[in-house]
Amino acid sequence: MLWALPPVALLALFFLYPLVLVVQQSFQPDGGGTSLQPYADVFASAAFRHALWTTVWIALASTAGCLVLGFLLALVIAFVPFPGARAVARFVDVYLSFPSFLITLALLFIYGTTGIVGSFRFLTTPWGVLLAEVTYFTPFVMRPLLAAFSQLDTAQLEAASSLGARAPRIVRQVILPEALPALAAGGSLVLVLCLNEFGIVLFTGAKGVTTLPMLVYSKAILESDYPGACVVAVVNVLISVGLYGLYRVVSRRAGA
C-alpha cells in the first residue's frame, strides 16, 4: 500500500484534479453560481450537434479504413517473403512515435495546393482528414496484428495448403479467426484516438470540419466561452470512457 501511494498521488494531482476542475467549470455559467444552463446551451446549439456527428462518422470511417489496410499490410509483412520485411516491421514500431501533425504536414507537402505532386484540394475537406487519420493510425492496428501473426502455428497453414485450400480461404478460415482479438484491440484503440484527435484536423485546415476537440478549442480560445468548452470536453471524455468500457466488456466475453 505504501509503494502504491506515490503513483496514485501523482495520478490524482496531474490527471484527476484537472479533470475535476473541468467538470466543476462546466456547471458554472459566466453569470455565477451553479447551474445546468451551460449544458442546456451547448446541447441546444447546432454547432455541437454538427461537431458530434462529424466526430463520430470520421472516427468510425477512419477505424474501418485502418482495420482493412492494417490487416492487409500485416498479412504481406508476416506471410509474403520479400527483402526487408523485418526492417519494415521494425519501422512500424518507430512510426508509432511520430506526432500526428508531422504526417499531416507530409501529406500537405505532397498533395497540398502547392504540393510536389500537384494541387489536390481534397486535403482541406473531410476526405483529407480521413486520409490523414488512416495514414497515421494504421500502424496502431498493424502492431498487435504482427504480434498475433508471429505466434500463429505455421503447421495450420501448411495443413490447409496441403489439403488444397487457396490463399483467400486460408486467410478467411485460419488466419482471420486468430487475428480477431488483435483486430479488436487495435480497432478500439484507433477509435478512441480518432475521437480525440486534434492535431490532424487543425493542420489540414479542413473547411467545415469541426470535431469535438476542435469545438473545445474554438469555444475556449476564440470565443472565451470556458463553461461551454468544459461541457464539450466532458462529453468527449464520457464518450471515450464509455467506448473503452464497452470494449472491455466485449473482449472479456470473447475471452480475448
PDB file of C-alpha atoms in Angstrom, residues 30-137:
ATOM      1  CA  ASP A  30     -20.461  33.157 -16.634  1.00  0.00           C
ATOM      2  CA  GLY A  31     -23.182  34.768 -14.556  1.00  0.00           C
ATOM      3  CA  GLY A  32     -22.021  32.903 -11.454  1.00  0.00           C
ATOM      4  CA  GLY A  33     -23.478  30.184  -9.297  1.00  0.00           C
ATOM      5  CA  THR A  34     -24.009  26.534 -10.149  1.00  0.00           C
ATOM      6  CA  SER A  35     -26.391  25.608 -12.913  1.00  0.00           C
ATOM      7  CA  LEU A  36     -27.085  23.188 -15.761  1.00  0.00           C
ATOM      8  CA  GLN A  37     -27.514  26.130 -18.115  1.00  0.00           C
ATOM      9  CA  PRO A  38     -24.104  25.604 -19.840  1.00  0.00           C
ATOM     10  CA  TYR A  39     -25.171  22.047 -20.730  1.00  0.00           C
ATOM     11  CA  ALA A  40     -28.562  23.245 -21.979  1.00  0.00           C
ATOM     12  CA  ASP A  41     -26.947  25.941 -24.135  1.00  0.00           C
ATOM     13  CA  VAL A  42     -24.374  23.573 -25.646  1.00  0.00           C
ATOM     14  CA  PHE A  43     -26.829  20.728 -26.315  1.00  0.00           C
ATOM     15  CA  ALA A  44     -29.253  23.152 -27.948  1.00  0.00           C
ATOM     16  CA  SER A  45     -26.652  24.570 -30.342  1.00  0.00           C
ATOM     17  CA  ALA A  46     -26.437  23.322 -33.911  1.00  0.00           C
ATOM     18  CA  ALA A  47     -22.646  23.652 -33.786  1.00  0.00           C
ATOM     19  CA  PHE A  48     -22.412  20.994 -31.069  1.00  0.00           C
ATOM     20  CA  ARG A  49     -24.678  18.550 -32.906  1.00  0.00           C
ATOM     21  CA  HIS A  50     -22.716  19.053 -36.104  1.00  0.00           C
ATOM     22  CA  ALA A  51     -19.394  18.566 -34.295  1.00  0.00           C
ATOM     23  CA  LEU A  52     -20.681  15.426 -32.564  1.00  0.00           C
ATOM     24  CA  TRP A  53     -21.849  13.888 -35.840  1.00  0.00           C
ATOM     25  CA  THR A  54     -18.627  14.846 -37.639  1.00  0.00           C
ATOM     26  CA  THR A  55     -16.516  13.363 -34.849  1.00  0.00           C
ATOM     27  CA  VAL A  56     -18.424  10.082 -34.822  1.00  0.00           C
ATOM     28  CA  TRP A  57     -18.517   9.436 -38.571  1.00  0.00           C
ATOM     29  CA  ILE A  58     -14.889  10.397 -39.164  1.00  0.00           C
ATOM     30  CA  ALA A  59     -13.770   8.213 -36.240  1.00  0.00           C
ATOM     31  CA  LEU A  60     -15.811   5.225 -37.444  1.00  0.00           C
ATOM     32  CA  ALA A  61     -14.709   5.613 -41.068  1.00  0.00           C
ATOM     33  CA  SER A  62     -11.064   6.044 -40.072  1.00  0.00           C
ATOM     34  CA  THR A  63     -11.207   2.980 -37.830  1.00  0.00           C
ATOM     35  CA  ALA A  64     -12.737   0.880 -40.611  1.00  0.00           C
ATOM     36  CA  GLY A  65     -10.072   2.049 -43.059  1.00  0.00           C
ATOM     37  CA  CYS A  66      -7.287   1.339 -40.576  1.00  0.00           C
ATOM     38  CA  LEU A  67      -8.619  -2.165 -39.891  1.00  0.00           C
ATOM     39  CA  VAL A  68      -8.799  -3.104 -43.564  1.00  0.00           C
ATOM     40  CA  LEU A  69      -5.499  -1.513 -44.590  1.00  0.00           C
ATOM     41  CA  GLY A  70      -3.679  -2.632 -41.438  1.00  0.00           C
ATOM     42  CA  PHE A  71      -4.834  -6.231 -41.854  1.00  0.00           C
ATOM     43  CA  LEU A  72      -3.710  -6.358 -45.493  1.00  0.00           C
ATOM     44  CA  LEU A  73      -0.323  -4.769 -44.792  1.00  0.00           C
ATOM     45  CA  ALA A  74       0.282  -7.010 -41.784  1.00  0.00           C
ATOM     46  CA  LEU A  75      -0.546 -10.066 -43.918  1.00  0.00           C
ATOM     47  CA  VAL A  76       2.007  -9.034 -46.520  1.00  0.00           C
ATOM     48  CA  ILE A  77       4.729  -8.322 -43.967  1.00  0.00           C
ATOM     49  CA  ALA A  78       4.116 -11.512 -41.978  1.00  0.00           C
ATOM     50  CA  PHE A  79       3.436 -14.100 -44.690  1.00  0.00           C
ATOM     51  CA  VAL A  80       4.784 -12.804 -48.013  1.00  0.00           C
ATOM     52  CA  PRO A  81       8.565 -13.226 -48.117  1.00  0.00           C
ATOM     53  CA  PHE A  82      10.330 -10.179 -49.542  1.00  0.00           C
ATOM     54  CA  PRO A  83      13.680  -8.476 -48.844  1.00  0.00           C
ATOM     55  CA  GLY A  84      13.463  -6.037 -45.960  1.00  0.00           C
ATOM     56  CA  ALA A  85      10.295  -7.432 -44.362  1.00  0.00           C
ATOM     57  CA  ARG A  86      11.905  -7.422 -40.916  1.00  0.00           C
ATOM     58  CA  ALA A  87      13.099  -3.835 -41.383  1.00  0.00           C
ATOM     59  CA  VAL A  88       9.588  -2.763 -42.373  1.00  0.00           C
ATOM     60  CA  ALA A  89       8.162  -4.429 -39.257  1.00  0.00           C
ATOM     61  CA  ARG A  90      10.658  -2.545 -37.110  1.00  0.00           C
ATOM     62  CA  PHE A  91       9.825   0.705 -38.861  1.00  0.00           C
ATOM     63  CA  VAL A  92       6.204   0.240 -37.770  1.00  0.00           C
ATOM     64  CA  ASP A  93       7.391   0.484 -34.154  1.00  0.00           C
ATOM     65  CA  VAL A  94       9.300   3.693 -34.933  1.00  0.00           C
ATOM     66  CA  TYR A  95       6.330   5.110 -36.832  1.00  0.00           C
ATOM     67  CA  LEU A  96       4.178   4.878 -33.703  1.00  0.00           C
ATOM     68  CA  SER A  97       6.362   7.521 -32.049  1.00  0.00           C
ATOM     69  CA  PHE A  98       5.756  10.125 -34.784  1.00  0.00           C
ATOM     70  CA  PRO A  99       3.462  13.047 -33.874  1.00  0.00           C
ATOM     71  CA  SER A 100       0.240  13.179 -35.867  1.00  0.00           C
ATOM     72  CA  PHE A 101       0.846  16.697 -37.192  1.00  0.00           C
ATOM     73  CA  LEU A 102       4.104  15.531 -38.817  1.00  0.00           C
ATOM     74  CA  ILE A 103       2.248  13.035 -41.000  1.00  0.00           C
ATOM     75  CA  THR A 104      -0.330  15.695 -41.858  1.00  0.00           C
ATOM     76  CA  LEU A 105       2.369  18.156 -42.902  1.00  0.00           C
ATOM     77  CA  ALA A 106       3.966  15.473 -45.064  1.00  0.00           C
ATOM     78  CA  LEU A 107       0.652  14.909 -46.860  1.00  0.00           C
ATOM     79  CA  LEU A 108       0.255  18.660 -47.355  1.00  0.00           C
ATOM     80  CA  PHE A 109       3.754  18.929 -48.823  1.00  0.00           C
ATOM     81  CA  ILE A 110       2.914  16.163 -51.313  1.00  0.00           C
ATOM     82  CA  TYR A 111      -0.772  16.666 -52.122  1.00  0.00           C
ATOM     83  CA  GLY A 112      -1.460  20.187 -50.894  1.00  0.00           C
ATOM     84  CA  THR A 113      -2.382  23.186 -53.024  1.00  0.00           C
ATOM     85  CA  THR A 114       1.336  23.870 -53.555  1.00  0.00           C
ATOM     86  CA  GLY A 115       2.481  20.284 -53.096  1.00  0.00           C
ATOM     87  CA  ILE A 116       5.030  18.260 -55.009  1.00  0.00           C
ATOM     88  CA  VAL A 117       2.505  16.146 -56.906  1.00  0.00           C
ATOM     89  CA  GLY A 118       0.082  18.948 -57.600  1.00  0.00           C
ATOM     90  CA  SER A 119      -2.883  20.855 -56.286  1.00  0.00           C
ATOM     91  CA  PHE A 120      -5.298  18.456 -54.578  1.00  0.00           C
ATOM     92  CA  ARG A 121      -7.880  20.434 -52.677  1.00  0.00           C
ATOM     93  CA  PHE A 122      -9.454  17.327 -51.162  1.00  0.00           C
ATOM     94  CA  LEU A 123      -6.988  17.619 -48.246  1.00  0.00           C
ATOM     95  CA  THR A 124      -8.983  20.590 -46.976  1.00  0.00           C
ATOM     96  CA  THR A 125     -12.183  18.514 -46.974  1.00  0.00           C
ATOM     97  CA  PRO A 126     -13.413  15.782 -44.623  1.00  0.00           C
ATOM     98  CA  TRP A 127     -11.890  13.230 -47.009  1.00  0.00           C
ATOM     99  CA  GLY A 128      -8.481  14.786 -46.437  1.00  0.00           C
ATOM    100  CA  VAL A 129      -8.905  14.404 -42.679  1.00  0.00           C
ATOM    101  CA  LEU A 130      -9.992  10.806 -43.244  1.00  0.00           C
ATOM    102  CA  LEU A 131      -6.926  10.082 -45.399  1.00  0.00           C
ATOM    103  CA  ALA A 132      -4.572  11.633 -42.844  1.00  0.00           C
ATOM    104  CA  GLU A 133      -6.082   9.689 -39.941  1.00  0.00           C
ATOM    105  CA  VAL A 134      -5.990   6.373 -41.823  1.00  0.00           C
ATOM    106  CA  THR A 135      -2.371   7.048 -42.814  1.00  0.00           C
ATOM    107  CA  TYR A 136      -1.328   7.876 -39.271  1.00  0.00           C
ATOM    108  CA  PHE A 137      -3.316   5.343 -37.247  1.00  0.00           C
TER     109      PHE A 137
END
